[in-house]
């Protein structure tokens, strides 16, 4: 089996125990001069305010998309992997996910299986579902 992990989690799991413990300790703050700190000249006669740091422009928000549509064939044996890699991350990120499934099965399929099991199960998931059959 294989597991998909977020990079941050994988890094945390791979770090030695000591490094992880050091990271959990609160950082020691370095004293910074307050805005408007007064400096004295060598003679002590006059004081000037400290120069203000140059203002940095705010960082722009990350790029976002308003809609994502995916149309791709997925092998039935990879359905769970597709769910874990594509659907679950979108749901965890707060996206509204709408899935419309196009399923086509071919071969000699037992009519009782379709009529008593498959069709009933599909209609329980959604009464608007359509099941088309060919004899």
mmCIF file of N, CA, C and O in Angstrom, residues 63-69 95-96:
data_model
loop_
_atom_site.group_PDB
_atom_site.id
_atom_site.type_symbol
_atom_site.label_atom_id
_atom_site.label_comp_id
_atom_site.label_asym_id
_atom_site.label_seq_id
_atom_site.Cartn_x
_atom_site.Cartn_y
_atom_site.Cartn_z
ATOM 1 N N UNK A 63 -3.593 33.168 -5.627
ATOM 2 C CA UNK A 63 -4.503 33.029 -6.763
ATOM 3 C C UNK A 63 -5.584 32.006 -6.435
ATOM 4 O O UNK A 63 -5.326 31.009 -5.754
ATOM 5 N N UNK A 64 -6.773 32.281 -6.885
ATOM 6 C CA UNK A 64 -7.884 31.353 -6.643
ATOM 7 C C UNK A 64 -8.652 31.130 -7.941
ATOM 8 O O UNK A 64 -8.566 31.918 -8.880
ATOM 9 N N UNK A 65 -9.403 30.064 -7.977
ATOM 10 C CA UNK A 65 -10.283 29.750 -9.090
ATOM 11 C C UNK A 65 -11.707 29.724 -8.572
ATOM 12 O O UNK A 65 -11.955 29.341 -7.427
ATOM 13 N N UNK A 66 -12.640 30.099 -9.396
ATOM 14 C CA UNK A 66 -14.054 30.097 -9.018
ATOM 15 C C UNK A 66 -14.741 28.782 -9.334
ATOM 16 O O UNK A 66 -15.729 28.429 -8.715
ATOM 17 N N UNK A 67 -14.236 28.052 -10.314
ATOM 18 C CA UNK A 67 -14.871 26.796 -10.702
ATOM 19 C C UNK A 67 -13.816 25.839 -11.248
ATOM 20 O O UNK A 67 -12.877 26.257 -11.912
ATOM 21 N N UNK A 68 -13.995 24.581 -10.962
ATOM 22 C CA UNK A 68 -13.122 23.516 -11.470
ATOM 23 C C UNK A 68 -14.026 22.422 -12.013
ATOM 24 O O UNK A 68 -14.959 21.992 -11.321
ATOM 25 N N UNK A 69 -13.763 21.998 -13.233
ATOM 26 C CA UNK A 69 -14.494 20.876 -13.824
ATOM 27 C C UNK A 69 -13.488 19.836 -14.265
ATOM 28 O O UNK A 69 -12.495 20.164 -14.898
ATOM 29 N N UNK A 95 -14.506 23.458 -0.690
ATOM 30 C CA UNK A 95 -15.186 23.590 -1.973
ATOM 31 C C UNK A 95 -16.497 22.804 -1.962
ATOM 32 O O UNK A 95 -16.601 21.763 -1.325
ATOM 33 N N UNK A 96 -17.489 23.318 -2.663
ATOM 34 C CA UNK A 96 -18.731 22.577 -2.874
ATOM 35 C C UNK A 96 -18.487 21.661 -4.061
ATOM 36 O O UNK A 96 -18.253 22.135 -5.176
#
